[in-house]
Amino acid sequence: MNIQYEFTKEDYWNLNRDMIMMMPRMRSILLLVLIVSPVLFSFLLSYRFTVGVSILLSVLLLGLICLYIYFSVKAKVIRYAKSNPHVIGPRQLVVSAEGVQDDSSEKTSFQQWSDIERIEDRKDHILLIIESATVICIPKHAFKDAHEASQFFQLASKYHQAA
């Protein structure tokens, strides 16, 4: 199977967003921030305001902090993609029973199926995970429709299981 597609800045952001959320440590830190921050803010603000007002202000502050973190990280990821031309651009993926060849304008790599830890079908893309921080990302827009993406996922899974 041969797939040609354009890997965009938005694809790179979606990949990074998913990779961050797939890391158990990052998920734990985010959960801790979401739980501890309102409690801490409420406690600190309760000296100045009533309990109800301090809780409301805490939730608003947490919302603003979350928005800031989200857009700050997204801007940095997209800035990195813009400044490193090897990250985005045209790609070609050749899938065979032996493995996966990933061609970009900068390099060509080949991964045997036995080197791939797992395959995940995500909302925006299909991931061939080689290591925790090394993936081959195929955005869903690389396929004509959802059925073709599903066929690719099933074929890749079949080859991966056979390895």
PDB file of C-alpha atoms in Angstrom:
ATOM      1  CA  MET A   1       0.000   0.000   0.000  1.00  0.00           C
ATOM      2  CA  ASN A   2       1.334   3.423  -0.984  1.00  0.00           C
ATOM      3  CA  ILE A   3       0.047   6.604   0.687  1.00  0.00           C
ATOM      4  CA  GLN A   4       1.030  10.133  -0.335  1.00  0.00           C
ATOM      5  CA  TYR A   5      -0.009  13.093   1.792  1.00  0.00           C
ATOM      6  CA  GLU A   6       0.926  16.536   3.054  1.00  0.00           C
ATOM      7  CA  PHE A   7       1.915  16.640   6.746  1.00  0.00           C
ATOM      8  CA  THR A   8       0.795  20.083   7.965  1.00  0.00           C
ATOM      9  CA  LYS A   9       1.485  22.256  11.007  1.00  0.00           C
ATOM     10  CA  GLU A  10      -1.936  21.306  12.336  1.00  0.00           C
ATOM     11  CA  ASP A  11      -1.101  17.598  11.913  1.00  0.00           C
ATOM     12  CA  TYR A  12       2.093  18.172  13.886  1.00  0.00           C
ATOM     13  CA  TRP A  13       0.147  19.933  16.637  1.00  0.00           C
ATOM     14  CA  ASN A  14      -2.444  17.119  16.806  1.00  0.00           C
ATOM     15  CA  LEU A  15       0.356  14.566  17.063  1.00  0.00           C
ATOM     16  CA  ASN A  16       2.103  16.456  19.866  1.00  0.00           C
ATOM     17  CA  ARG A  17      -1.156  17.031  21.739  1.00  0.00           C
ATOM     18  CA  ASP A  18      -1.938  13.308  21.647  1.00  0.00           C
ATOM     19  CA  MET A  19       1.605  12.320  22.614  1.00  0.00           C
ATOM     20  CA  ILE A  20       1.487  14.631  25.643  1.00  0.00           C
ATOM     21  CA  MET A  21      -1.819  13.123  26.757  1.00  0.00           C
ATOM     22  CA  MET A  22      -0.522   9.567  26.205  1.00  0.00           C
ATOM     23  CA  MET A  23       2.318  10.098  28.694  1.00  0.00           C
ATOM     24  CA  PRO A  24       1.180   8.904  32.130  1.00  0.00           C
ATOM     25  CA  ARG A  25       3.402  11.396  33.938  1.00  0.00           C
ATOM     26  CA  MET A  26       2.016  14.369  31.996  1.00  0.00           C
ATOM     27  CA  ARG A  27      -1.572  13.206  32.549  1.00  0.00           C
ATOM     28  CA  SER A  28      -0.879  12.921  36.286  1.00  0.00           C
ATOM     29  CA  ILE A  29       0.635  16.404  36.434  1.00  0.00           C
ATOM     30  CA  LEU A  30      -2.305  17.918  34.540  1.00  0.00           C
ATOM     31  CA  LEU A  31      -4.793  16.139  36.786  1.00  0.00           C
ATOM     32  CA  LEU A  32      -2.934  17.311  39.875  1.00  0.00           C
ATOM     33  CA  VAL A  33      -2.961  20.907  38.624  1.00  0.00           C
ATOM     34  CA  LEU A  34      -6.687  20.685  37.883  1.00  0.00           C
ATOM     35  CA  ILE A  35      -7.426  19.426  41.396  1.00  0.00           C
ATOM     36  CA  VAL A  36      -4.938  21.351  43.547  1.00  0.00           C
ATOM     37  CA  SER A  37      -5.145  24.755  41.849  1.00  0.00           C
ATOM     38  CA  PRO A  38      -8.812  25.531  42.623  1.00  0.00           C
ATOM     39  CA  VAL A  39      -8.392  24.371  46.217  1.00  0.00           C
ATOM     40  CA  LEU A  40      -5.275  26.497  46.682  1.00  0.00           C
ATOM     41  CA  PHE A  41      -6.816  29.528  44.967  1.00  0.00           C
ATOM     42  CA  SER A  42     -10.006  29.181  47.024  1.00  0.00           C
ATOM     43  CA  PHE A  43      -8.008  28.991  50.237  1.00  0.00           C
ATOM     44  CA  LEU A  44      -5.913  32.043  49.359  1.00  0.00           C
ATOM     45  CA  LEU A  45      -8.873  34.077  48.097  1.00  0.00           C
ATOM     46  CA  SER A  46     -11.079  33.182  51.087  1.00  0.00           C
ATOM     47  CA  TYR A  47      -9.121  35.665  53.206  1.00  0.00           C
ATOM     48  CA  ARG A  48     -10.311  38.489  50.982  1.00  0.00           C
ATOM     49  CA  PHE A  49     -13.696  37.246  49.664  1.00  0.00           C
ATOM     50  CA  THR A  50     -16.584  35.073  50.783  1.00  0.00           C
ATOM     51  CA  VAL A  51     -16.342  31.317  50.166  1.00  0.00           C
ATOM     52  CA  GLY A  52     -18.683  31.396  47.154  1.00  0.00           C
ATOM     53  CA  VAL A  53     -16.850  34.296  45.506  1.00  0.00           C
ATOM     54  CA  SER A  54     -13.444  32.728  46.188  1.00  0.00           C
ATOM     55  CA  ILE A  55     -14.545  29.419  44.605  1.00  0.00           C
ATOM     56  CA  LEU A  56     -15.924  31.261  41.560  1.00  0.00           C
ATOM     57  CA  LEU A  57     -12.718  33.289  41.164  1.00  0.00           C
ATOM     58  CA  SER A  58     -10.641  30.114  41.582  1.00  0.00           C
ATOM     59  CA  VAL A  59     -12.517  28.355  38.793  1.00  0.00           C
ATOM     60  CA  LEU A  60     -12.133  31.406  36.537  1.00  0.00           C
ATOM     61  CA  LEU A  61      -8.393  31.621  37.300  1.00  0.00           C
ATOM     62  CA  LEU A  62      -7.976  27.916  36.578  1.00  0.00           C
ATOM     63  CA  GLY A  63      -9.804  28.339  33.262  1.00  0.00           C
ATOM     64  CA  LEU A  64      -7.522  31.219  32.284  1.00  0.00           C
ATOM     65  CA  ILE A  65      -4.419  29.251  33.285  1.00  0.00           C
ATOM     66  CA  CYS A  66      -5.565  26.238  31.249  1.00  0.00           C
ATOM     67  CA  LEU A  67      -6.235  28.417  28.211  1.00  0.00           C
ATOM     68  CA  TYR A  68      -2.832  30.078  28.572  1.00  0.00           C
ATOM     69  CA  ILE A  69      -1.017  26.730  28.837  1.00  0.00           C
ATOM     70  CA  TYR A  70      -2.921  25.247  25.874  1.00  0.00           C
ATOM     71  CA  PHE A  71      -2.313  28.165  23.518  1.00  0.00           C
ATOM     72  CA  SER A  72       1.260  28.684  24.719  1.00  0.00           C
ATOM     73  CA  VAL A  73       2.213  25.053  24.070  1.00  0.00           C
ATOM     74  CA  LYS A  74       0.370  25.053  20.728  1.00  0.00           C
ATOM     75  CA  ALA A  75       2.182  28.224  19.608  1.00  0.00           C
ATOM     76  CA  LYS A  76       5.576  26.718  20.531  1.00  0.00           C
ATOM     77  CA  VAL A  77       4.839  23.466  18.690  1.00  0.00           C
ATOM     78  CA  ILE A  78       3.689  25.284  15.558  1.00  0.00           C
ATOM     79  CA  ARG A  79       6.662  27.680  15.740  1.00  0.00           C
ATOM     80  CA  TYR A  80       8.975  24.656  15.874  1.00  0.00           C
ATOM     81  CA  ALA A  81       7.230  23.113  12.863  1.00  0.00           C
ATOM     82  CA  LYS A  82       7.577  26.350  10.880  1.00  0.00           C
ATOM     83  CA  SER A  83      11.274  26.745  11.702  1.00  0.00           C
ATOM     84  CA  ASN A  84      12.152  23.114  10.899  1.00  0.00           C
ATOM     85  CA  PRO A  85      11.148  22.293   7.329  1.00  0.00           C
ATOM     86  CA  HIS A  86      11.824  18.570   7.792  1.00  0.00           C
ATOM     87  CA  VAL A  87       8.872  18.326  10.189  1.00  0.00           C
ATOM     88  CA  ILE A  88       6.126  19.339   7.762  1.00  0.00           C
ATOM     89  CA  GLY A  89       5.684  18.860   4.044  1.00  0.00           C
ATOM     90  CA  PRO A  90       4.996  16.101   1.547  1.00  0.00           C
ATOM     91  CA  ARG A  91       5.299  12.521   2.738  1.00  0.00           C
ATOM     92  CA  GLN A  92       5.036   9.114   1.179  1.00  0.00           C
ATOM     93  CA  LEU A  93       4.426   5.971   3.172  1.00  0.00           C
ATOM     94  CA  VAL A  94       4.944   2.531   1.649  1.00  0.00           C
ATOM     95  CA  VAL A  95       3.502  -0.324   3.687  1.00  0.00           C
ATOM     96  CA  SER A  96       4.455  -3.917   2.945  1.00  0.00           C
ATOM     97  CA  ALA A  97       4.583  -7.232   4.808  1.00  0.00           C
ATOM     98  CA  GLU A  98       8.243  -6.488   5.663  1.00  0.00           C
ATOM     99  CA  GLY A  99       7.691  -3.073   7.214  1.00  0.00           C
ATOM    100  CA  VAL A 100       7.002   0.609   6.682  1.00  0.00           C
ATOM    101  CA  GLN A 101       9.056   3.013   4.582  1.00  0.00           C
ATOM    102  CA  ASP A 102       8.526   6.684   5.423  1.00  0.00           C
ATOM    103  CA  ASP A 103       9.820   9.173   2.841  1.00  0.00           C
ATOM    104  CA  SER A 104       9.925  12.922   3.412  1.00  0.00           C
ATOM    105  CA  SER A 105      11.746  15.678   1.540  1.00  0.00           C
ATOM    106  CA  GLU A 106      14.618  15.409   4.039  1.00  0.00           C
ATOM    107  CA  LYS A 107      15.027  11.684   4.710  1.00  0.00           C
ATOM    108  CA  THR A 108      13.881   8.135   4.200  1.00  0.00           C
ATOM    109  CA  SER A 109      13.455   5.630   6.981  1.00  0.00           C
ATOM    110  CA  PHE A 110      12.416   1.996   7.097  1.00  0.00           C
ATOM    111  CA  GLN A 111      10.944   0.251  10.123  1.00  0.00           C
ATOM    112  CA  GLN A 112      10.369  -3.472  10.305  1.00  0.00           C
ATOM    113  CA  TRP A 113       7.073  -4.489  11.878  1.00  0.00           C
ATOM    114  CA  SER A 114       8.955  -6.137  14.750  1.00  0.00           C
ATOM    115  CA  ASP A 115      10.444  -2.702  15.632  1.00  0.00           C
ATOM    116  CA  ILE A 116       6.982  -1.165  16.017  1.00  0.00           C
ATOM    117  CA  GLU A 117       5.639  -1.454  19.582  1.00  0.00           C
ATOM    118  CA  ARG A 118       1.998  -0.798  18.780  1.00  0.00           C
ATOM    119  CA  ILE A 119      -0.461   0.784  16.368  1.00  0.00           C
ATOM    120  CA  GLU A 120      -3.152   3.212  17.511  1.00  0.00           C
ATOM    121  CA  ASP A 121      -6.153   4.579  15.660  1.00  0.00           C
ATOM    122  CA  ARG A 122      -6.708   8.079  17.078  1.00  0.00           C
ATOM    123  CA  LYS A 123      -9.308  10.703  16.207  1.00  0.00           C
ATOM    124  CA  ASP A 124      -7.105  12.696  13.807  1.00  0.00           C
ATOM    125  CA  HIS A 125      -4.460  10.168  12.793  1.00  0.00           C
ATOM    126  CA  ILE A 126      -3.110   6.641  12.904  1.00  0.00           C
ATOM    127  CA  LEU A 127       0.077   6.202  14.922  1.00  0.00           C
ATOM    128  CA  LEU A 128       2.737   3.572  14.385  1.00  0.00           C
ATOM    129  CA  ILE A 129       4.561   3.799  17.712  1.00  0.00           C
ATOM    130  CA  ILE A 130       8.183   2.685  17.566  1.00  0.00           C
ATOM    131  CA  GLU A 131       9.189   3.968  21.013  1.00  0.00           C
ATOM    132  CA  SER A 132       7.412   6.223  23.466  1.00  0.00           C
ATOM    133  CA  ALA A 133       8.710   9.353  21.692  1.00  0.00           C
ATOM    134  CA  THR A 134       9.227   7.994  18.168  1.00  0.00           C
ATOM    135  CA  VAL A 135       6.193   7.579  15.945  1.00  0.00           C
ATOM    136  CA  ILE A 136       5.121   7.498  12.348  1.00  0.00           C
ATOM    137  CA  CYS A 137       1.989   9.616  12.115  1.00  0.00           C
ATOM    138  CA  ILE A 138      -0.469   9.207   9.247  1.00  0.00           C
ATOM    139  CA  PRO A 139      -3.163  11.911   9.370  1.00  0.00           C
ATOM    140  CA  LYS A 140      -6.676  10.752   8.520  1.00  0.00           C
ATOM    141  CA  HIS A 141      -6.859  13.319   5.705  1.00  0.00           C
ATOM    142  CA  ALA A 142      -4.261  11.201   3.860  1.00  0.00           C
ATOM    143  CA  PHE A 143      -7.068   8.765   3.046  1.00  0.00           C
ATOM    144  CA  LYS A 144     -10.032   9.246   0.731  1.00  0.00           C
ATOM    145  CA  ASP A 145     -12.513   8.426   3.492  1.00  0.00           C
ATOM    146  CA  ALA A 146     -12.910   6.783   6.887  1.00  0.00           C
ATOM    147  CA  HIS A 147     -13.311   3.358   5.294  1.00  0.00           C
ATOM    148  CA  GLU A 148      -9.911   3.591   3.591  1.00  0.00           C
ATOM    149  CA  ALA A 149      -8.322   4.709   6.880  1.00  0.00           C
ATOM    150  CA  SER A 150      -9.924   1.731   8.614  1.00  0.00           C
ATOM    151  CA  GLN A 151      -8.611  -0.617   5.907  1.00  0.00           C
ATOM    152  CA  PHE A 152      -5.106   0.787   6.381  1.00  0.00           C
ATOM    153  CA  PHE A 153      -5.332   0.332  10.155  1.00  0.00           C
ATOM    154  CA  GLN A 154      -6.509  -3.285   9.744  1.00  0.00           C
ATOM    155  CA  LEU A 155      -3.755  -4.076   7.219  1.00  0.00           C
ATOM    156  CA  ALA A 156      -1.068  -2.511   9.398  1.00  0.00           C
ATOM    157  CA  SER A 157      -2.386  -4.384  12.442  1.00  0.00           C
ATOM    158  CA  LYS A 158      -2.357  -7.659  10.498  1.00  0.00           C
ATOM    159  CA  TYR A 159       1.266  -7.153   9.402  1.00  0.00           C
ATOM    160  CA  HIS A 160       2.256  -6.081  12.930  1.00  0.00           C
ATOM    161  CA  GLN A 161       0.687  -9.154  14.539  1.00  0.00           C
ATOM    162  CA  ALA A 162       2.353 -11.444  12.005  1.00  0.00           C
ATOM    163  CA  ALA A 163       5.812 -10.053  12.818  1.00  0.00           C
TER     164      ALA A 163
END
